[in-house]
């Protein structure tokens, strides 16, 4: 069992929290308003950011892109040594393909940060449905520089019922960031209704 803190209590946090809770992992949400949201909709405890991170091996930043860098900087000392998963989508807040949101997060955390970029191209609605209506297993694409952290993360993805696809070093998160607007375009064009996924066929 892995202890996972998910910072944020929105759509992605709830979907990931439920999937990992159902897979037998320990999940805690971190919220700016833990007293308001003491118990989440999916039965996961909600704590203040620092309290959620304490005792967790893996921390998922499930925040709007514009909140990620500042939050990472504020929590940098608590996040030292943790596997940090950045799922945020910058869209047009970044110059295309020159830097990724996850690289900015890694810089905000400082030397030794173990950041993985992931779930960027997984619509929230699909996270509870690892197979589509044709039985095809969905992918989770991820990028990062720490091979040990990536092995741990791949097991968490497998436990959710998805196929982990290692997309290489963290700089390749630039490509993952760019895949998201294209997926939204394709989902609309082909009436995917938010249930489309990218699939890598080796
Ligand atoms: N929705 C999708 O299908 C999808 C798919 C892939 C990736 N993503 C990415 O995942 C991230 C989360 O998306 P979401 O759909 O879950 O968003 P969301 O439903 O809006 O939830 C975001 C959560 O972040 C916290 N938050 C909001 N503003 C904040 C701020 N200024 N500072 C600190 N915390 C703040 C809130 O939790 P508290 O109020 O409890 O603190 C909120 O519940 C985004 O970056 C998005 O681009 C989304």
PDB file of C-alpha atoms and ligand atoms in Angstrom:
ATOM      1  CA  UNK A   1       0.000   0.000   0.000  1.00  0.00           C
ATOM      2  CA  UNK A   2       1.306   3.447  -0.894  1.00  0.00           C
ATOM      3  CA  UNK A   3       0.342   6.606   1.006  1.00  0.00           C
ATOM      4  CA  UNK A   4      -0.707   9.231  -1.538  1.00  0.00           C
ATOM      5  CA  UNK A   5      -1.494  12.894  -0.858  1.00  0.00           C
ATOM      6  CA  UNK A   6      -3.532  14.669  -3.508  1.00  0.00           C
ATOM      7  CA  UNK A   7      -3.332  18.462  -3.240  1.00  0.00           C
ATOM      8  CA  UNK A   8      -6.613  19.886  -4.512  1.00  0.00           C
ATOM      9  CA  UNK A   9     -10.125  18.521  -4.125  1.00  0.00           C
ATOM     10  CA  UNK A  10     -11.555  19.057  -7.604  1.00  0.00           C
ATOM     11  CA  UNK A  11     -12.539  16.741 -10.446  1.00  0.00           C
ATOM     12  CA  UNK A  12      -9.133  15.172 -11.050  1.00  0.00           C
ATOM     13  CA  UNK A  13      -8.403  14.824  -7.340  1.00  0.00           C
ATOM     14  CA  UNK A  14     -11.716  13.053  -6.710  1.00  0.00           C
ATOM     15  CA  UNK A  15     -11.314  10.715  -9.684  1.00  0.00           C
ATOM     16  CA  UNK A  16      -7.694   9.797  -8.869  1.00  0.00           C
ATOM     17  CA  UNK A  17      -8.446   9.508  -5.155  1.00  0.00           C
ATOM     18  CA  UNK A  18     -11.322   7.115  -5.745  1.00  0.00           C
ATOM     19  CA  UNK A  19      -9.334   4.978  -8.191  1.00  0.00           C
ATOM     20  CA  UNK A  20      -6.367   4.606  -5.821  1.00  0.00           C
ATOM     21  CA  UNK A  21      -8.575   4.108  -2.773  1.00  0.00           C
ATOM     22  CA  UNK A  22     -10.379   1.296  -4.611  1.00  0.00           C
ATOM     23  CA  UNK A  23      -6.970  -0.189  -5.487  1.00  0.00           C
ATOM     24  CA  UNK A  24      -6.127  -0.393  -1.760  1.00  0.00           C
ATOM     25  CA  UNK A  25      -3.856   2.646  -1.397  1.00  0.00           C
ATOM     26  CA  UNK A  26      -4.039   5.205   1.399  1.00  0.00           C
ATOM     27  CA  UNK A  27      -5.258   8.548   0.024  1.00  0.00           C
ATOM     28  CA  UNK A  28      -5.522  11.956   1.718  1.00  0.00           C
ATOM     29  CA  UNK A  29      -6.646  15.181   0.062  1.00  0.00           C
ATOM     30  CA  UNK A  30      -4.941  18.490   0.776  1.00  0.00           C
ATOM     31  CA  UNK A  31      -7.207  21.530   0.660  1.00  0.00           C
ATOM     32  CA  UNK A  32      -6.993  25.259   1.324  1.00  0.00           C
ATOM     33  CA  UNK A  33     -10.260  24.832   3.281  1.00  0.00           C
ATOM     34  CA  UNK A  34      -9.976  21.516   5.142  1.00  0.00           C
ATOM     35  CA  UNK A  35     -12.502  22.538   7.790  1.00  0.00           C
ATOM     36  CA  UNK A  36     -15.158  23.106   5.118  1.00  0.00           C
ATOM     37  CA  UNK A  37     -14.352  19.877   3.287  1.00  0.00           C
ATOM     38  CA  UNK A  38     -13.467  17.572   6.209  1.00  0.00           C
ATOM     39  CA  UNK A  39     -14.750  14.517   4.309  1.00  0.00           C
ATOM     40  CA  UNK A  40     -14.642  14.382   0.534  1.00  0.00           C
ATOM     41  CA  UNK A  41     -17.397  13.085  -1.756  1.00  0.00           C
ATOM     42  CA  UNK A  42     -15.370   9.927  -2.320  1.00  0.00           C
ATOM     43  CA  UNK A  43     -14.783   9.134   1.354  1.00  0.00           C
ATOM     44  CA  UNK A  44     -11.173  10.323   1.497  1.00  0.00           C
ATOM     45  CA  UNK A  45     -10.041  12.468   4.464  1.00  0.00           C
ATOM     46  CA  UNK A  46      -9.320  16.132   3.727  1.00  0.00           C
ATOM     47  CA  UNK A  47      -6.528  17.936   5.563  1.00  0.00           C
ATOM     48  CA  UNK A  48      -4.464  21.103   5.257  1.00  0.00           C
ATOM     49  CA  UNK A  49      -1.762  20.828   2.568  1.00  0.00           C
ATOM     50  CA  UNK A  50       1.129  20.206   4.971  1.00  0.00           C
ATOM     51  CA  UNK A  51      -0.817  17.684   7.062  1.00  0.00           C
ATOM     52  CA  UNK A  52      -1.823  15.752   3.946  1.00  0.00           C
ATOM     53  CA  UNK A  53       1.781  15.608   2.700  1.00  0.00           C
ATOM     54  CA  UNK A  54       3.163  14.427   6.048  1.00  0.00           C
ATOM     55  CA  UNK A  55       3.450  10.632   5.968  1.00  0.00           C
ATOM     56  CA  UNK A  56       2.817  10.383   2.199  1.00  0.00           C
ATOM     57  CA  UNK A  57       5.346   8.941  -0.241  1.00  0.00           C
ATOM     58  CA  UNK A  58       3.635  10.312  -3.334  1.00  0.00           C
ATOM     59  CA  UNK A  59       2.131  13.793  -3.714  1.00  0.00           C
ATOM     60  CA  UNK A  60      -0.083  14.695  -6.657  1.00  0.00           C
ATOM     61  CA  UNK A  61      -0.516  18.395  -7.425  1.00  0.00           C
ATOM     62  CA  UNK A  62      -4.091  18.474  -8.782  1.00  0.00           C
ATOM     63  CA  UNK A  63      -4.342  22.250  -9.009  1.00  0.00           C
ATOM     64  CA  UNK A  64      -5.049  24.830 -11.703  1.00  0.00           C
ATOM     65  CA  UNK A  65      -1.798  25.431 -13.612  1.00  0.00           C
ATOM     66  CA  UNK A  66      -1.468  29.009 -12.375  1.00  0.00           C
ATOM     67  CA  UNK A  67      -1.529  27.818  -8.738  1.00  0.00           C
ATOM     68  CA  UNK A  68       1.080  25.068  -9.115  1.00  0.00           C
ATOM     69  CA  UNK A  69       4.393  26.951  -9.130  1.00  0.00           C
ATOM     70  CA  UNK A  70       3.549  29.072  -6.079  1.00  0.00           C
ATOM     71  CA  UNK A  71       2.161  26.093  -4.175  1.00  0.00           C
ATOM     72  CA  UNK A  72       5.241  24.006  -5.017  1.00  0.00           C
ATOM     73  CA  UNK A  73       7.510  26.821  -3.822  1.00  0.00           C
ATOM     74  CA  UNK A  74       5.546  27.250  -0.583  1.00  0.00           C
ATOM     75  CA  UNK A  75       5.618  23.497   0.144  1.00  0.00           C
ATOM     76  CA  UNK A  76       9.151  22.827  -1.171  1.00  0.00           C
ATOM     77  CA  UNK A  77      10.656  21.768   2.165  1.00  0.00           C
ATOM     78  CA  UNK A  78       7.761  19.345   2.865  1.00  0.00           C
ATOM     79  CA  UNK A  79       8.070  17.913  -0.656  1.00  0.00           C
ATOM     80  CA  UNK A  80      11.796  17.177  -0.470  1.00  0.00           C
ATOM     81  CA  UNK A  81      12.380  13.496  -1.237  1.00  0.00           C
ATOM     82  CA  UNK A  82       8.737  12.854  -2.199  1.00  0.00           C
ATOM     83  CA  UNK A  83       7.617  11.692  -5.587  1.00  0.00           C
ATOM     84  CA  UNK A  84       5.690  14.731  -6.899  1.00  0.00           C
ATOM     85  CA  UNK A  85       3.228  14.229  -9.760  1.00  0.00           C
ATOM     86  CA  UNK A  86       2.271  17.359 -11.697  1.00  0.00           C
ATOM     87  CA  UNK A  87      -0.957  16.826 -13.659  1.00  0.00           C
ATOM     88  CA  UNK A  88      -1.666  20.459 -14.522  1.00  0.00           C
ATOM     89  CA  UNK A  89      -2.294  21.704 -18.034  1.00  0.00           C
ATOM     90  CA  UNK A  90      -0.750  25.084 -18.877  1.00  0.00           C
ATOM     91  CA  UNK A  91      -2.481  25.481 -22.290  1.00  0.00           C
ATOM     92  CA  UNK A  92      -1.436  28.887 -23.664  1.00  0.00           C
ATOM     93  CA  UNK A  93       0.261  30.037 -20.434  1.00  0.00           C
ATOM     94  CA  UNK A  94       3.571  28.696 -21.831  1.00  0.00           C
ATOM     95  CA  UNK A  95       5.591  29.325 -24.999  1.00  0.00           C
ATOM     96  CA  UNK A  96       4.930  26.219 -27.113  1.00  0.00           C
ATOM     97  CA  UNK A  97       7.422  23.381 -26.644  1.00  0.00           C
ATOM     98  CA  UNK A  98      10.156  25.532 -25.075  1.00  0.00           C
ATOM     99  CA  UNK A  99       9.453  24.545 -21.473  1.00  0.00           C
ATOM    100  CA  UNK A 100       6.840  22.425 -19.743  1.00  0.00           C
ATOM    101  CA  UNK A 101       4.797  23.215 -16.686  1.00  0.00           C
ATOM    102  CA  UNK A 102       6.392  20.258 -14.894  1.00  0.00           C
ATOM    103  CA  UNK A 103       9.927  21.599 -15.496  1.00  0.00           C
ATOM    104  CA  UNK A 104       8.859  24.896 -13.902  1.00  0.00           C
ATOM    105  CA  UNK A 105       7.441  22.908 -10.956  1.00  0.00           C
ATOM    106  CA  UNK A 106      10.741  21.004 -10.603  1.00  0.00           C
ATOM    107  CA  UNK A 107      12.663  24.280 -10.549  1.00  0.00           C
ATOM    108  CA  UNK A 108      10.321  25.690  -7.903  1.00  0.00           C
ATOM    109  CA  UNK A 109      10.969  22.626  -5.724  1.00  0.00           C
ATOM    110  CA  UNK A 110      14.733  22.979  -6.036  1.00  0.00           C
ATOM    111  CA  UNK A 111      17.651  20.538  -6.409  1.00  0.00           C
ATOM    112  CA  UNK A 112      16.781  16.865  -5.987  1.00  0.00           C
ATOM    113  CA  UNK A 113      13.111  17.326  -6.905  1.00  0.00           C
ATOM    114  CA  UNK A 114      11.561  14.054  -8.096  1.00  0.00           C
ATOM    115  CA  UNK A 115       8.847  15.335 -10.449  1.00  0.00           C
ATOM    116  CA  UNK A 116       6.756  13.295 -12.842  1.00  0.00           C
ATOM    117  CA  UNK A 117       4.424  14.890 -15.382  1.00  0.00           C
ATOM    118  CA  UNK A 118       1.369  12.672 -15.892  1.00  0.00           C
ATOM    119  CA  UNK A 119      -2.389  12.414 -16.480  1.00  0.00           C
ATOM    120  CA  UNK A 120      -2.299  15.602 -18.537  1.00  0.00           C
ATOM    121  CA  UNK A 121      -4.004  13.892 -21.461  1.00  0.00           C
ATOM    122  CA  UNK A 122      -6.467  11.811 -19.409  1.00  0.00           C
ATOM    123  CA  UNK A 123      -9.898  13.440 -19.147  1.00  0.00           C
ATOM    124  CA  UNK A 124     -11.232  13.269 -15.560  1.00  0.00           C
ATOM    125  CA  UNK A 125     -14.313  11.337 -16.663  1.00  0.00           C
ATOM    126  CA  UNK A 126     -12.138   8.522 -18.036  1.00  0.00           C
ATOM    127  CA  UNK A 127     -10.140   7.937 -14.839  1.00  0.00           C
ATOM    128  CA  UNK A 128     -12.814   5.645 -13.406  1.00  0.00           C
ATOM    129  CA  UNK A 129     -13.081   3.805 -16.728  1.00  0.00           C
ATOM    130  CA  UNK A 130      -9.685   2.270 -17.504  1.00  0.00           C
ATOM    131  CA  UNK A 131     -11.205   0.471 -20.501  1.00  0.00           C
ATOM    132  CA  UNK A 132     -13.328   2.138 -23.148  1.00  0.00           C
ATOM    133  CA  UNK A 133     -16.621   0.728 -24.423  1.00  0.00           C
ATOM    134  CA  UNK A 134     -14.694  -1.503 -26.869  1.00  0.00           C
ATOM    135  CA  UNK A 135     -12.606  -2.994 -24.046  1.00  0.00           C
ATOM    136  CA  UNK A 136      -9.434  -1.129 -25.015  1.00  0.00           C
ATOM    137  CA  UNK A 137      -7.198  -0.318 -22.068  1.00  0.00           C
ATOM    138  CA  UNK A 138      -6.421   3.362 -21.770  1.00  0.00           C
ATOM    139  CA  UNK A 139      -2.862   4.724 -21.402  1.00  0.00           C
ATOM    140  CA  UNK A 140      -1.347   7.050 -18.849  1.00  0.00           C
ATOM    141  CA  UNK A 141       1.573   8.919 -20.430  1.00  0.00           C
ATOM    142  CA  UNK A 142       4.227  10.196 -18.075  1.00  0.00           C
ATOM    143  CA  UNK A 143       7.658  11.797 -18.174  1.00  0.00           C
ATOM    144  CA  UNK A 144      10.335  12.254 -15.522  1.00  0.00           C
ATOM    145  CA  UNK A 145      14.051  12.048 -14.814  1.00  0.00           C
ATOM    146  CA  UNK A 146      14.095   9.771 -11.740  1.00  0.00           C
ATOM    147  CA  UNK A 147      13.919   6.119 -12.828  1.00  0.00           C
ATOM    148  CA  UNK A 148      13.073   4.813  -9.341  1.00  0.00           C
ATOM    149  CA  UNK A 149      10.232   7.312  -9.022  1.00  0.00           C
ATOM    150  CA  UNK A 150       8.952   6.309 -12.463  1.00  0.00           C
ATOM    151  CA  UNK A 151       8.878   2.611 -11.477  1.00  0.00           C
ATOM    152  CA  UNK A 152       6.831   3.462  -8.384  1.00  0.00           C
ATOM    153  CA  UNK A 153       4.508   5.615 -10.452  1.00  0.00           C
ATOM    154  CA  UNK A 154       4.061   2.922 -13.120  1.00  0.00           C
ATOM    155  CA  UNK A 155       2.848   0.493 -10.430  1.00  0.00           C
ATOM    156  CA  UNK A 156       0.263   3.048  -9.258  1.00  0.00           C
ATOM    157  CA  UNK A 157      -0.977   3.436 -12.829  1.00  0.00           C
ATOM    158  CA  UNK A 158      -1.206  -0.343 -13.273  1.00  0.00           C
ATOM    159  CA  UNK A 159      -3.146  -0.571  -9.990  1.00  0.00           C
ATOM    160  CA  UNK A 160      -5.726   1.831 -11.465  1.00  0.00           C
ATOM    161  CA  UNK A 161      -6.163  -0.540 -14.414  1.00  0.00           C
ATOM    162  CA  UNK A 162      -4.405   1.688 -16.975  1.00  0.00           C
ATOM    163  CA  UNK A 163      -1.358   1.037 -19.175  1.00  0.00           C
ATOM    164  CA  UNK A 164       1.654   3.081 -18.024  1.00  0.00           C
ATOM    165  CA  UNK A 165       3.598   4.549 -20.967  1.00  0.00           C
ATOM    166  CA  UNK A 166       7.014   5.949 -20.038  1.00  0.00           C
ATOM    167  CA  UNK A 167       7.524   8.930 -22.332  1.00  0.00           C
ATOM    168  CA  UNK A 168      11.126   9.563 -21.305  1.00  0.00           C
ATOM    169  CA  UNK A 169      12.785  12.485 -19.509  1.00  0.00           C
ATOM    170  CA  UNK A 170      10.947  15.368 -17.904  1.00  0.00           C
ATOM    171  CA  UNK A 171      11.685  17.639 -20.854  1.00  0.00           C
ATOM    172  CA  UNK A 172       9.310  15.443 -22.886  1.00  0.00           C
ATOM    173  CA  UNK A 173       6.500  16.849 -20.735  1.00  0.00           C
ATOM    174  CA  UNK A 174       6.666  19.698 -23.277  1.00  0.00           C
ATOM    175  CA  UNK A 175       5.120  17.302 -25.763  1.00  0.00           C
ATOM    176  CA  UNK A 176       2.562  16.020 -23.254  1.00  0.00           C
ATOM    177  CA  UNK A 177       1.475  19.632 -22.577  1.00  0.00           C
ATOM    178  CA  UNK A 178       0.991  20.165 -26.306  1.00  0.00           C
ATOM    179  CA  UNK A 179      -1.007  16.931 -26.778  1.00  0.00           C
ATOM    180  CA  UNK A 180      -3.801  18.205 -24.549  1.00  0.00           C
ATOM    181  CA  UNK A 181      -5.249  21.003 -26.702  1.00  0.00           C
ATOM    182  CA  UNK A 182      -5.058  18.647 -29.692  1.00  0.00           C
ATOM    183  CA  UNK A 183      -6.936  15.957 -27.780  1.00  0.00           C
ATOM    184  CA  UNK A 184      -9.648  18.459 -26.884  1.00  0.00           C
ATOM    185  CA  UNK A 185      -9.875  19.469 -30.548  1.00  0.00           C
ATOM    186  CA  UNK A 186     -10.153  15.822 -31.655  1.00  0.00           C
ATOM    187  CA  UNK A 187     -12.623  14.936 -28.922  1.00  0.00           C
ATOM    188  CA  UNK A 188     -14.934  17.707 -30.157  1.00  0.00           C
ATOM    189  CA  UNK A 189     -14.384  16.882 -33.842  1.00  0.00           C
ATOM    190  CA  UNK A 190     -15.195  13.178 -33.394  1.00  0.00           C
ATOM    191  CA  UNK A 191     -17.923  13.599 -30.716  1.00  0.00           C
ATOM    192  CA  UNK A 192     -15.841  11.905 -28.003  1.00  0.00           C
ATOM    193  CA  UNK A 193     -17.936  13.568 -25.257  1.00  0.00           C
ATOM    194  CA  UNK A 194     -14.895  13.894 -22.993  1.00  0.00           C
ATOM    195  CA  UNK A 195     -14.185  10.164 -23.120  1.00  0.00           C
ATOM    196  CA  UNK A 196     -11.441  10.174 -25.746  1.00  0.00           C
ATOM    197  CA  UNK A 197      -7.905   8.995 -24.960  1.00  0.00           C
ATOM    198  CA  UNK A 198      -4.547   8.872 -26.683  1.00  0.00           C
ATOM    199  CA  UNK A 199      -3.364   5.262 -27.244  1.00  0.00           C
ATOM    200  CA  UNK A 200       0.236   4.319 -28.007  1.00  0.00           C
ATOM    201  CA  UNK A 201       0.473   1.082 -30.044  1.00  0.00           C
ATOM    202  CA  UNK A 202       4.045  -0.236 -29.851  1.00  0.00           C
TER     203      UNK A 202
HETATM  204  N1  LIG B   1     -10.510  18.027 -15.664  1.00  0.00           N
HETATM  205  C1  LIG B   1      -9.810  17.280 -16.507  1.00  0.00           C
HETATM  206  O1  LIG B   1     -10.371  16.490 -17.307  1.00  0.00           O
HETATM  207  C2  LIG B   1      -8.297  17.345 -16.488  1.00  0.00           C
HETATM  208  C3  LIG B   1      -7.571  16.376 -17.206  1.00  0.00           C
HETATM  209  C4  LIG B   1      -6.178  16.364 -17.140  1.00  0.00           C
HETATM  210  C5  LIG B   1      -5.514  17.335 -16.389  1.00  0.00           C
HETATM  211  N2  LIG B   1      -6.240  18.304 -15.735  1.00  0.00           N
HETATM  212  C6  LIG B   1      -5.509  19.302 -14.963  1.00  0.00           C
HETATM  213  O2  LIG B   1      -5.605  18.935 -13.602  1.00  0.00           O
HETATM  214  C7  LIG B   1      -5.627  20.096 -12.776  1.00  0.00           C
HETATM  215  C8  LIG B   1      -6.883  20.027 -11.881  1.00  0.00           C
HETATM  216  O3  LIG B   1      -8.010  20.007 -12.730  1.00  0.00           O
HETATM  217  P1  LIG B   1      -9.479  19.825 -12.135  1.00  0.00           P
HETATM  218  O4  LIG B   1     -10.360  19.637 -13.297  1.00  0.00           O
HETATM  219  O5  LIG B   1      -9.479  18.826 -11.041  1.00  0.00           O
HETATM  220  O6  LIG B   1      -9.711  21.279 -11.504  1.00  0.00           O
HETATM  221  P2  LIG B   1     -10.779  21.741 -10.428  1.00  0.00           P
HETATM  222  O7  LIG B   1     -11.949  20.823 -10.444  1.00  0.00           O
HETATM  223  O8  LIG B   1     -10.995  23.204 -10.651  1.00  0.00           O
HETATM  224  O9  LIG B   1     -10.028  21.533  -9.014  1.00  0.00           O
HETATM  225  C9  LIG B   1      -8.851  22.226  -8.690  1.00  0.00           C
HETATM  226  C10 LIG B   1      -8.668  22.222  -7.169  1.00  0.00           C
HETATM  227  O10 LIG B   1      -7.503  22.993  -6.870  1.00  0.00           O
HETATM  228  C11 LIG B   1      -7.687  23.785  -5.688  1.00  0.00           C
HETATM  229  N3  LIG B   1      -7.425  25.178  -6.058  1.00  0.00           N
HETATM  230  C12 LIG B   1      -8.149  25.979  -6.888  1.00  0.00           C
HETATM  231  N4  LIG B   1      -7.586  27.201  -7.018  1.00  0.00           N
HETATM  232  C13 LIG B   1      -6.457  27.151  -6.246  1.00  0.00           C
HETATM  233  C14 LIG B   1      -5.446  28.118  -5.934  1.00  0.00           C
HETATM  234  N5  LIG B   1      -5.461  29.350  -6.471  1.00  0.00           N
HETATM  235  N6  LIG B   1      -4.454  27.750  -5.095  1.00  0.00           N
HETATM  236  C15 LIG B   1      -4.417  26.518  -4.543  1.00  0.00           C
HETATM  237  N7  LIG B   1      -5.369  25.566  -4.783  1.00  0.00           N
HETATM  238  C16 LIG B   1      -6.361  25.898  -5.626  1.00  0.00           C
HETATM  239  C17 LIG B   1      -9.131  23.585  -5.232  1.00  0.00           C
HETATM  240  O11 LIG B   1      -9.134  22.754  -4.075  1.00  0.00           O
HETATM  241  P3  LIG B   1      -9.386  23.411  -2.592  1.00  0.00           P
HETATM  242  O12 LIG B   1     -10.404  24.494  -2.787  1.00  0.00           O
HETATM  243  O13 LIG B   1      -9.914  22.279  -1.763  1.00  0.00           O
HETATM  244  O14 LIG B   1      -8.059  23.916  -2.129  1.00  0.00           O
HETATM  245  C18 LIG B   1      -9.799  22.875  -6.411  1.00  0.00           C
HETATM  246  O15 LIG B   1     -10.727  21.916  -5.985  1.00  0.00           O
HETATM  247  C19 LIG B   1      -5.642  21.302 -13.719  1.00  0.00           C
HETATM  248  O16 LIG B   1      -4.343  21.834 -13.816  1.00  0.00           O
HETATM  249  C20 LIG B   1      -6.081  20.712 -15.062  1.00  0.00           C
HETATM  250  O17 LIG B   1      -5.515  21.398 -16.157  1.00  0.00           O
HETATM  251  C21 LIG B   1      -7.597  18.321 -15.749  1.00  0.00           C
END
